[in-house]
Amino acid sequence: MNSLEPDPGAGPVESSGQSNFVRDIIIEDINAGKHEGRVQTRFPPEPNGYLHIGHAKAIYIDFELAAEFGGKCNLRFDDTNPSKEETQYVDSIMEDIRWLGYEWDGLFYASDYFGQLYEWAVQLTKAGKAYVCDLSADEIRAYRGTLTEPGRESPYRNRSIEENLDLFERMKNGEFPDGSRTLRAKIDMASPNLNMRDPVMYRILHMEHHRTGDQWCIYPMYDYAHGQSDSIEKVTHSICTLEFEDHRPLYNWFIENLGIFPSRQIEFNRLNLTYTLLSKRRLLTLVREGHVKGWDDPRMPTLSGLRRRGYTPEAIRNLCANAGVSKTNNIMQLSLLEYFLREDLNKCAPRVMAVLRPLRVVIDNYPDDTVEEVEAVNNPEDERCGTRRVPFSKVLYIEQDDFREDPPRKYYRLAPGREVRLRYGYFITCKDFVKDADGRVVELHCTYDPATRGGNAPDGRKVKSTIHWVSAAHAVDCEVLLYDNLFTKENPNEVEEGQDFTANLNPNSLEILRGCKVEPGLQTAAVGALYQFERMGYFCVDRDSTPEKLVFNRTIGLRDTWARIEQRDKR
RNA sequence: GGGCCAGUAGCUCAGAUGUAUAGAGCGCCCGCCUUUGAAGCGGGAGGCCGCAGGUUGAAGCCCUGCCUGGCCCGCCA
């Protein structure tokens, strides 16, 4: 991405590359000389949960836009509600942002500004623009009115400035119990925008804060804290999601009435994905009710879950780059994320052979005690990755699905009398098969053609397919976890009356395969390492894997044209 | 019922200040290639530009009305 440095002497900055309306606003501002051409954004998570792929879009926009225009992007934790926030979330959020590939300029907390925010609240009170209200939460709601009816003014709205000042100070000093009083902005109880009907600025909460401890017993509300925090940091473009559109008038009201640096809030549409839930609350339900194994379960759309599953930051960033920054509601197809994942993994994942559902093959005419080593390419997409040697012997395992007793039309793999190529090995022909008492094929007897070593026939004869294999005596056993969508519906929230989203959980989202066979080189694979199991998909070593008990997660399967042909023929 | 926002291919988005056959990526279909039925390469089919009026020589872009969808009545963010 080219960087467009603000340079007043170089003429107007022009839009290049893919544009979006936020970027256009920034370019306009630079060209108009606003803030001397300076651009500054921020990513403002609340440390009350784990980041998910929806947050990745915001991170991408905030950091990339700042970088493109030579500006700064701060990380600021929006920690104004001690009842929900914890240090562990702060740590995981920082880890996830870095993993995605971004580094913040300044690290701040809204709680850094509690002192300043308090002074400003006093200032607004002195100006007659804020008052202490003794109404209870229920009463405030009742007085607020409804969408169609104006609210009524609080009976405490017209207290004297002196009394307000005194009461507010005593709120701060802890003289009143939780919920007994609030500080409210005096705006307009008849405003069609509910946010403007004398919003609460401060509430009383005798609760330990993860950073300020017991220093405060009154805490600012989001609306009173966010804009001013932006302003203090001199954020020029405060980019947030659409649900805050209604809050913008209030955001501006505080800044204007305080006469402070005018940060500008701009709202964009959030990211949504098919078959995926992106709501912290619902994700928390999945964890609490045990539908998944934790926040980093590989089926979760959290960044930690995606990371454990084997997703790459590059794939996620590409999805974000492709997600439009606009104001339309959207649901992106999960398959698009998968496309970017495969695109990235195809370039970087070493190839390896692994048999997930083993079928024993005996090569009858191969010498009993011979072990050969055949040379295999590590990554056809990248010559620098070189080659490796893989042991070959008389008894092998192949994939159960690569043999059919009675092959359907267009099935190219092994069947009685058929010849196929063992990748990097030999051509083999199926001569016989053995069934167990249940009628399942448990062993194949084949012959090989010694002239085809390495996989080429000197007589130029062709085979219709190449299959993967592993030498039985040398293979390493492992467990493989196969994942599917967590939900069966594109929109998991679409349910029948009386049900909730858990009704759409996919009962088959996890399949555990034991006794899988991988080539010996994988014995020492490092946790997190990514591989392509040839013809099967991309897999990564799970966090819980050890050399004694290898565990792989299937990150994503390969595109499978055959499966689709078969599906279609069934219909 | 009130306010705010949005409505261009199956999906996500582009379409300066109105001007000729409305573009892209992904998906889909068809070929080619292939020691991964992967990857790669080539081609193709998809669009009452939400609807209806109006302004104009000319409208996806401007105006009006309507329809549809999203958000808003936490001392959450």
XYZ file of C-alpha atoms (C1' of nucleotides) in Angstrom:
648
model
C 0.000 0.000 0.000
C 1.442 3.371 -0.931
C 1.590 5.895 1.826
C 0.226 9.329 1.218
C 2.172 11.618 3.462
C 0.431 14.878 4.204
C 2.494 17.537 2.483
C 0.799 20.883 1.968
C 3.437 21.899 -0.550
C 2.817 18.948 -2.818
C -0.688 19.877 -3.898
C -3.902 18.079 -2.996
C -3.827 14.489 -1.883
C -5.769 12.359 -4.328
C -7.679 9.217 -3.721
C -5.971 6.127 -5.018
C -6.486 2.437 -4.585
C -9.802 1.251 -3.245
C -11.700 4.066 -1.680
C -14.287 4.172 1.017
C -16.229 7.041 2.496
C -14.159 7.314 5.676
C -10.964 7.510 3.675
C -12.577 10.124 1.417
C -13.468 12.248 4.446
C -9.885 12.067 5.674
C -8.538 13.067 2.278
C -10.967 15.981 2.139
C -9.871 17.113 5.590
C -6.204 16.908 4.687
C -6.773 18.922 1.537
C -8.772 21.487 3.482
C -5.865 21.882 5.879
C -7.899 20.724 8.845
C -5.719 19.950 11.890
C -2.717 20.981 9.758
C -3.192 17.801 7.764
C -2.670 15.632 10.814
C -4.499 12.291 11.009
C -5.000 10.382 14.235
C -7.270 7.463 15.064
C -7.654 5.095 17.966
C -8.877 1.586 18.692
C -10.992 1.742 21.878
C -11.957 -1.719 23.167
C -13.671 -2.286 26.471
C -11.629 -4.873 28.401
C -14.631 -7.039 29.199
C -14.125 -9.940 26.800
C -12.078 -11.374 23.990
C -11.617 -9.760 20.623
C -13.347 -11.430 17.675
C -13.087 -11.115 13.929
C -15.565 -8.237 13.956
C -13.098 -6.252 16.025
C -10.432 -7.135 13.482
C -12.234 -4.971 10.942
C -12.176 -1.987 13.281
C -8.524 -2.602 14.110
C -7.728 -2.873 10.427
C -9.485 0.391 9.572
C -8.095 2.363 12.507
C -4.494 1.268 12.090
C -4.328 1.117 8.302
C -5.893 4.544 7.810
C -3.510 6.129 10.283
C -0.541 4.419 8.629
C -1.619 5.378 5.138
C -1.658 9.058 6.000
C 1.390 9.061 8.214
C -0.676 9.472 11.364
C -0.938 7.825 14.749
C -3.266 5.221 16.125
C -3.533 4.794 19.876
C -4.837 1.830 21.771
C -7.197 3.088 24.434
C -9.074 0.831 26.786
C -12.562 2.090 27.442
C -12.603 1.040 31.078
C -15.365 3.118 32.615
C -17.383 0.247 34.064
C -15.459 -1.644 36.770
C -18.251 -4.175 37.186
C -17.362 -5.802 33.881
C -13.723 -5.144 33.218
C -10.643 -7.153 34.099
C -6.895 -7.069 33.549
C -6.857 -10.496 31.895
C -8.905 -9.039 29.050
C -6.473 -6.141 28.700
C -3.656 -8.628 28.200
C -5.469 -10.811 25.689
C -6.566 -7.775 23.687
C -2.993 -6.536 23.386
C -1.787 -9.987 22.388
C -4.464 -10.269 19.695
C -3.762 -6.852 18.185
C -0.070 -7.632 17.924
C -0.783 -11.040 16.461
C -2.898 -9.366 13.791
C 0.178 -7.371 12.898
C -0.376 -3.962 14.465
C 1.462 -1.900 17.039
C -0.162 1.116 18.681
C 1.474 4.482 19.135
C 0.187 5.441 22.574
C -1.305 3.064 25.136
C -4.035 4.757 27.177
C -6.992 4.022 29.395
C -10.119 6.082 29.778
C -9.405 5.701 33.492
C -6.250 7.795 32.973
C -8.648 10.690 32.433
C -10.960 10.259 35.417
C -9.465 13.337 37.083
C -9.845 15.566 34.055
C -13.313 14.211 33.349
C -14.343 15.091 36.899
C -13.060 18.640 36.550
C -14.954 19.064 33.315
C -18.103 17.782 34.968
C -17.679 20.464 37.641
C -17.179 23.007 34.870
C -20.426 22.000 33.161
C -22.237 22.088 36.493
C -20.957 25.615 37.166
C -22.196 26.618 33.735
C -25.660 25.294 34.634
C -25.364 22.502 32.092
C -25.325 19.559 34.483
C -27.222 18.680 37.633
C -27.400 16.058 40.326
C -30.552 13.980 40.037
C -32.033 11.959 42.898
C -34.349 9.886 40.733
C -33.931 6.107 40.881
C -33.053 4.127 37.773
C -36.701 3.134 37.327
C -37.862 6.705 37.750
C -35.339 8.007 35.260
C -36.646 5.493 32.764
C -40.221 6.532 33.413
C -39.375 10.229 33.058
C -37.431 9.620 29.844
C -40.611 9.070 27.831
C -40.764 6.801 24.811
C -39.793 6.852 21.156
C -42.932 8.774 20.319
C -43.596 10.710 23.496
C -41.369 13.392 24.934
C -39.899 12.905 28.372
C -40.654 14.914 31.500
C -38.141 17.009 33.319
C -36.706 15.631 36.532
C -37.935 17.423 39.651
C -34.279 17.926 40.545
C -33.424 19.547 37.239
C -33.488 23.101 38.534
C -31.443 22.811 41.674
C -29.107 25.686 42.329
C -25.598 25.510 40.982
C -24.260 25.613 44.547
C -26.378 22.662 45.613
C -25.365 20.676 42.507
C -21.709 21.376 43.157
C -22.033 20.342 46.769
C -23.977 17.174 45.997
C -21.641 16.138 43.165
C -18.618 16.549 45.403
C -20.278 14.479 48.096
C -21.103 11.813 45.478
C -17.404 11.686 44.704
C -16.558 11.525 48.403
C -18.665 8.427 48.834
C -21.383 9.886 51.018
C -24.215 8.253 49.059
C -25.064 4.643 48.308
C -24.899 3.067 44.837
C -27.705 4.140 42.569
C -29.023 6.856 44.827
C -27.982 9.783 42.660
C -26.548 10.579 39.238
C -25.023 13.573 37.555
C -26.952 14.386 34.407
C -26.373 16.718 31.479
C -29.109 19.360 31.180
C -30.021 19.160 27.509
C -33.562 18.558 26.257
C -36.155 16.144 27.632
C -38.261 16.602 24.484
C -35.517 15.705 22.018
C -36.550 13.053 19.491
C -33.133 11.537 20.158
C -33.426 9.710 23.468
C -29.705 10.107 24.061
C -30.212 13.847 24.414
C -32.903 13.599 27.128
C -30.640 14.618 29.996
C -28.252 11.663 29.740
C -26.537 10.336 32.829
C -22.895 11.435 33.000
C -21.877 9.811 36.283
C -23.241 6.985 38.387
C -22.285 5.955 41.901
C -20.518 2.602 42.040
C -18.613 1.582 45.148
C -16.497 -0.912 43.327
C -12.819 -1.656 42.877
C -11.523 -0.656 39.465
C -8.863 -2.823 37.815
C -6.547 0.177 37.499
C -7.658 2.928 39.844
C -8.519 0.604 42.712
C -10.824 2.274 45.226
C -9.809 5.796 44.317
C -13.227 6.497 42.787
C -16.758 5.580 43.700
C -18.341 7.506 40.843
C -17.681 6.414 37.282
C -18.348 8.255 34.009
C -20.703 6.784 31.428
C -19.462 5.893 27.952
C -21.038 8.964 26.376
C -19.411 11.305 28.824
C -16.004 9.624 28.606
C -15.447 8.627 25.029
C -15.499 11.896 23.127
C -13.465 13.703 25.764
C -10.892 10.910 25.776
C -10.606 11.310 22.006
C -10.296 15.046 22.496
C -7.586 14.767 25.150
C -5.537 12.580 22.830
C -6.235 14.951 19.906
C -7.800 12.174 17.866
C -8.865 13.693 14.551
C -11.080 10.898 13.237
C -12.879 8.765 15.786
C -14.108 5.821 13.775
C -16.744 3.577 15.313
C -19.601 1.305 14.342
C -23.077 2.255 13.171
C -24.911 1.732 16.455
C -23.244 4.889 17.770
C -24.775 7.116 15.100
C -27.484 8.181 17.553
C -24.823 9.141 20.039
C -22.959 11.530 17.762
C -25.051 14.598 18.704
C -24.186 13.941 22.338
C -20.540 13.287 21.506
C -20.479 16.704 19.863
C -22.523 18.388 22.603
C -19.965 17.613 25.294
C -17.047 18.713 23.142
C -18.753 21.965 22.140
C -19.958 22.862 25.605
C -16.543 22.164 27.040
C -14.825 24.061 24.244
C -12.187 21.373 23.757
C -10.412 19.828 20.771
C -13.054 18.801 18.222
C -12.528 15.130 17.416
C -14.969 13.919 14.802
C -16.910 10.695 15.097
C -17.532 8.723 11.904
C -19.559 5.517 11.875
C -19.153 2.497 9.591
C -20.911 -0.864 9.264
C -19.744 -3.782 11.317
C -18.531 -7.053 9.916
C -20.922 -9.987 9.885
C -20.220 -13.516 8.694
C -22.555 -16.316 7.691
C -22.790 -19.268 10.119
C -21.103 -17.079 12.723
C -22.163 -15.171 15.796
C -20.306 -11.985 16.593
C -21.807 -10.734 19.808
C -19.760 -10.781 22.973
C -22.804 -11.688 25.004
C -23.741 -14.712 22.899
C -20.143 -15.839 22.635
C -19.982 -15.707 26.412
C -23.096 -17.888 26.559
C -21.428 -20.497 24.354
C -18.475 -20.609 26.718
C -20.501 -20.556 29.951
C -22.962 -23.233 28.841
C -20.136 -25.434 27.624
C -21.107 -25.556 23.951
C -17.453 -24.898 23.200
C -14.332 -25.573 25.188
C -13.440 -21.955 25.877
C -12.831 -18.570 24.317
C -10.062 -20.037 22.194
C -11.978 -23.087 21.041
C -11.005 -23.489 17.362
C -14.657 -23.152 16.379
C -14.960 -19.725 17.964
C -14.751 -16.554 15.842
C -12.536 -14.977 18.480
C -9.057 -14.031 17.328
C -7.636 -16.468 19.880
C -9.908 -19.228 18.544
C -9.006 -18.504 14.946
C -5.331 -18.438 15.868
C -5.584 -21.821 17.571
C -7.467 -23.179 14.588
C -4.598 -22.168 12.314
C -5.971 -19.052 10.671
C -3.278 -16.593 9.651
C -3.280 -12.857 10.355
C -2.803 -12.332 6.626
C -6.055 -14.130 5.804
C -7.975 -12.096 8.358
C -6.466 -8.848 7.159
C -7.400 -9.732 3.595
C -10.990 -10.294 4.646
C -10.992 -6.897 6.336
C -9.501 -5.263 3.279
C -12.257 -6.822 1.235
C -15.046 -5.955 3.636
C -16.467 -2.691 2.464
C -16.365 0.315 4.728
C -19.835 1.696 4.172
C -23.105 2.161 6.001
C -25.035 -0.742 4.536
C -25.937 -3.767 6.609
C -24.051 -6.746 5.324
C -23.337 -10.398 5.890
C -20.122 -11.604 4.331
C -19.873 -15.191 3.260
C -17.726 -17.361 5.474
C -16.444 -18.983 2.285
C -14.729 -15.733 1.384
C -12.676 -15.841 4.593
C -11.868 -19.454 3.775
C -10.769 -18.439 0.318
C -8.263 -15.929 1.738
C -7.106 -18.526 4.246
C -6.384 -21.107 1.549
C -4.747 -18.485 -0.613
C -2.290 -17.645 2.156
C -1.744 -21.193 3.390
C -1.157 -22.469 -0.140
C 1.856 -20.188 -0.365
C 3.401 -20.943 3.004
C 2.316 -24.361 4.316
C 4.796 -27.229 3.864
C 3.280 -30.308 2.219
C 3.275 -33.568 4.042
C 1.456 -36.893 3.738
C -1.027 -37.969 6.365
C -3.711 -40.649 6.318
C -6.742 -39.712 8.373
C -8.808 -42.896 7.975
C -6.249 -45.610 7.324
C -6.739 -48.594 5.032
C -3.948 -51.167 5.075
C -2.306 -51.963 1.742
C 0.069 -54.853 1.177
C 2.204 -54.732 -1.934
C 2.492 -58.427 -2.636
C 5.408 -58.301 -5.042
C 7.496 -55.892 -2.974
C 10.399 -57.411 -0.977
C 9.562 -58.090 2.669
C 12.358 -56.326 4.477
C 13.237 -53.506 2.140
C 12.793 -49.895 3.120
C 13.375 -47.281 0.466
C 13.392 -43.528 0.824
C 11.625 -41.544 -1.826
C 12.151 -37.849 -2.389
C 9.179 -35.543 -1.827
C 8.784 -31.842 -2.585
C 8.089 -29.734 0.496
C 6.240 -26.935 -1.243
C 5.622 -26.804 -4.982
C 4.738 -23.128 -4.586
C 8.164 -22.303 -3.196
C 11.292 -24.040 -4.480
C 13.372 -22.712 -1.593
C 11.564 -25.100 0.743
C 13.486 -27.994 -0.803
C 12.726 -31.678 -0.527
C 12.628 -34.394 2.115
C 12.924 -38.183 2.170
C 9.953 -40.340 3.038
C 10.205 -44.057 3.864
C 8.447 -46.561 1.584
C 7.924 -50.237 2.341
C 5.770 -53.281 1.641
C 2.906 -52.373 3.961
C 1.343 -48.960 3.671
C -1.734 -47.052 4.697
C -3.871 -45.175 2.249
C -7.097 -43.237 2.776
C -10.197 -45.444 3.038
C -11.944 -43.087 0.676
C -9.330 -43.721 -2.007
C -10.650 -47.236 -2.640
C -14.080 -48.307 -3.814
C -15.104 -51.869 -4.306
C -17.646 -50.672 -6.801
C -16.431 -47.334 -8.163
C -19.059 -44.808 -9.210
C -18.922 -43.007 -12.519
C -15.988 -40.580 -12.769
C -14.258 -42.056 -9.720
C -10.566 -42.100 -10.651
C -8.996 -43.687 -7.609
C -8.270 -47.271 -6.609
C -10.714 -50.107 -7.300
C -10.301 -53.753 -8.170
C -8.029 -53.960 -11.203
C -7.325 -50.221 -11.259
C -3.877 -48.676 -11.337
C -3.002 -45.405 -9.548
C 0.155 -43.584 -8.586
C 1.360 -43.402 -5.002
C 2.651 -39.886 -4.727
C 6.446 -39.818 -5.141
C 6.345 -43.658 -4.964
C 5.240 -46.221 -7.547
C 2.275 -47.130 -9.678
C 0.268 -49.822 -7.951
C -2.585 -51.988 -9.173
C -5.275 -53.376 -6.913
C -5.456 -57.169 -7.185
C -7.622 -58.137 -4.242
C -9.264 -56.906 -1.082
C -10.175 -58.360 2.298
C -13.373 -57.697 4.238
C -14.077 -58.136 7.927
C -17.115 -59.813 9.445
C -19.142 -56.614 9.058
C -18.371 -56.419 5.378
C -15.970 -53.506 5.682
C -12.917 -53.491 3.461
C -9.939 -53.748 5.819
C -7.017 -54.619 3.569
C -5.956 -54.294 -0.022
C -3.538 -56.465 -1.951
C -1.729 -54.699 -4.729
C 1.243 -55.139 -7.006
C 3.674 -52.410 -7.904
C 5.611 -51.692 -11.060
C 9.308 -51.341 -10.111
C 9.923 -49.316 -13.261
C 7.737 -46.486 -12.018
C 9.862 -45.447 -9.040
C 9.350 -41.795 -8.192
C 6.014 -41.884 -9.996
C 6.868 -41.857 -13.709
C 6.254 -44.691 -16.133
C 9.063 -45.081 -18.678
C 6.565 -46.420 -21.202
C 4.600 -43.190 -20.958
C 1.538 -44.873 -19.524
C -0.825 -42.590 -17.632
C -2.885 -43.094 -14.505
C -6.003 -41.142 -13.707
C -5.054 -40.270 -10.164
C -2.330 -39.882 -7.603
C -3.027 -40.780 -3.992
C -1.155 -40.180 -0.765
C 0.135 -42.871 1.569
C 2.273 -43.518 4.583
C 4.536 -46.471 5.395
C 2.835 -48.525 8.118
C 6.012 -49.403 9.975
C 7.217 -45.816 10.040
C 4.022 -43.864 10.483
C 3.401 -41.820 13.614
C 0.017 -42.093 15.278
C -1.898 -38.951 16.050
C -5.287 -37.478 16.777
C -6.963 -35.166 14.326
C -9.766 -32.760 15.189
C -12.113 -31.997 12.325
C -14.192 -28.855 12.623
C -17.297 -27.723 10.874
C -19.428 -24.593 11.224
C -20.644 -24.042 14.775
C -24.112 -23.256 13.452
C -26.287 -24.890 10.842
C -27.950 -21.693 9.698
C -26.394 -18.829 7.797
C -27.994 -16.567 10.348
C -27.708 -18.330 13.723
C -30.151 -15.853 15.237
C -32.975 -17.001 13.008
C -35.026 -19.285 15.245
C -38.558 -20.512 15.787
C -40.633 -18.931 18.500
C -39.553 -19.839 21.978
C -36.106 -20.968 20.905
C -32.797 -19.173 21.122
C -29.697 -19.283 18.953
C -28.402 -22.434 20.633
C -31.131 -24.304 18.757
C -29.053 -23.711 15.634
C -25.861 -25.230 17.011
C -24.358 -27.796 14.697
C -24.169 -31.115 16.584
C -21.401 -32.191 14.223
C -19.151 -29.177 14.553
C -16.386 -31.337 16.025
C -15.306 -34.783 14.927
C -12.398 -36.497 16.634
C -10.315 -38.928 14.618
C -7.949 -41.233 16.486
C -5.313 -43.543 15.086
C -4.489 -41.267 12.182
C -1.133 -41.907 10.523
C 1.341 -39.207 9.593
C 4.766 -39.410 8.048
C 7.600 -39.724 10.611
C 8.989 -36.226 10.154
C 5.943 -34.816 11.932
C 6.841 -36.434 15.255
C 8.628 -33.286 16.383
C 6.265 -30.723 14.840
C 6.045 -27.564 16.927
C 2.829 -26.323 18.488
C 1.117 -23.961 16.088
C 3.017 -25.220 13.036
C 0.906 -25.314 9.886
C 1.000 -28.029 7.220
C -0.857 -29.058 4.172
C -1.762 -32.731 4.429
C -1.702 -33.430 0.696
C -5.166 -33.823 -0.821
C -6.776 -33.432 2.629
C -6.400 -29.844 3.710
C -4.469 -27.581 6.021
C -3.762 -28.672 9.570
C -1.946 -27.180 12.521
C -0.450 -28.605 15.666
C -2.825 -27.931 18.542
C -1.806 -26.123 21.689
C -2.340 -29.323 23.715
C -0.209 -31.475 21.429
C 2.934 -33.233 22.739
C 5.476 -35.494 21.016
C 3.904 -38.401 22.954
C 0.403 -37.491 21.851
C 0.300 -35.511 18.654
C -2.885 -33.533 18.040
C -3.732 -31.682 14.846
C -6.558 -29.270 14.149
C -7.965 -29.198 10.677
C -7.750 -25.538 9.824
C -9.604 -25.845 6.544
C -10.039 -28.511 3.892
C -8.809 -28.168 0.340
C -11.291 -27.232 -2.333
C -12.864 -30.554 -3.147
C -14.228 -30.772 -6.676
C -14.784 -34.510 -6.447
C -16.989 -34.137 -3.385
C -19.100 -31.697 -5.336
C -19.366 -33.961 -8.375
C -20.443 -36.772 -6.103
C -22.988 -34.543 -4.348
C -24.410 -33.430 -7.640
C -24.658 -36.976 -9.014
C -26.583 -38.052 -5.927
C -29.221 -35.438 -6.616
C -46.273 5.922 15.973
C -40.966 9.529 16.606
C -35.646 10.197 15.255
C -31.226 8.637 12.708
C -29.069 5.526 8.833
C -29.142 2.516 4.533
C -31.163 -0.003 -0.295
C -26.090 -0.881 -7.471
C -24.786 -8.673 -10.015
C -25.659 -14.757 -5.479
C -21.979 -12.025 -1.635
C -18.875 -7.614 -0.431
C -18.098 -3.131 -2.601
C -16.568 0.957 -6.829
C -19.274 4.157 -9.737
C -15.197 12.830 -9.504
C -18.740 18.015 -10.264
C -25.536 14.095 -14.131
C -23.498 12.630 -20.637
C -22.798 6.739 -24.873
C -22.398 -1.028 -24.280
C -23.027 0.315 -15.218
C -17.308 -2.012 -13.126
C -14.073 -5.198 -9.581
C -13.009 -9.290 -6.237
C -15.211 -13.731 -4.464
C -18.966 -17.382 -5.902
C -21.168 -20.051 -10.227
C -20.598 -22.490 -15.339
C -17.150 -24.207 -19.326
C -12.351 -25.258 -21.126
C -6.684 -25.860 -20.561
C -2.812 -27.723 -17.543
C -1.375 -31.040 -13.688
C 2.786 -36.625 -9.820
C -2.390 -32.896 -4.678
C -9.848 -34.131 -8.320
C -5.291 -28.761 -4.819
C -2.851 -24.712 -6.901
C -2.349 -22.241 -11.678
C -4.163 -20.332 -16.651
C -8.177 -18.873 -20.142
C -13.213 -17.926 -21.248
C -18.480 -17.318 -20.048
C -23.189 -16.490 -17.818
C -25.278 -13.224 -13.966
C -27.704 -6.186 -13.013
C -36.636 -3.316 -13.842
C -28.967 0.561 -10.087
C -35.666 -0.807 -3.962
C -40.552 1.282 -6.348
C -43.302 5.461 -8.469
C -43.457 10.187 -10.165
C -40.734 14.750 -11.432
C -36.460 18.133 -13.218
C -33.168 17.657 -17.732
C -31.315 17.329 -24.444
C -29.474 13.463 -20.951
C -30.509 10.458 -14.085
C -27.620 4.805 -10.614
C -26.221 10.037 -9.487
C -30.679 15.935 -8.503
C -36.119 16.655 -6.243
C -40.763 14.500 -4.019
C -43.519 10.465 -2.255
C -43.696 5.428 -1.048
C -41.692 0.465 0.156
C -38.062 -2.558 2.620
C -34.129 -3.299 6.218
C -30.957 -1.677 10.510
C -30.193 1.160 15.108
C -32.391 3.880 19.417
C -36.753 3.953 25.449
C -29.102 0.433 30.473
C -27.183 4.364 36.259
C -23.669 -1.156 29.332
C -20.017 0.050 25.745
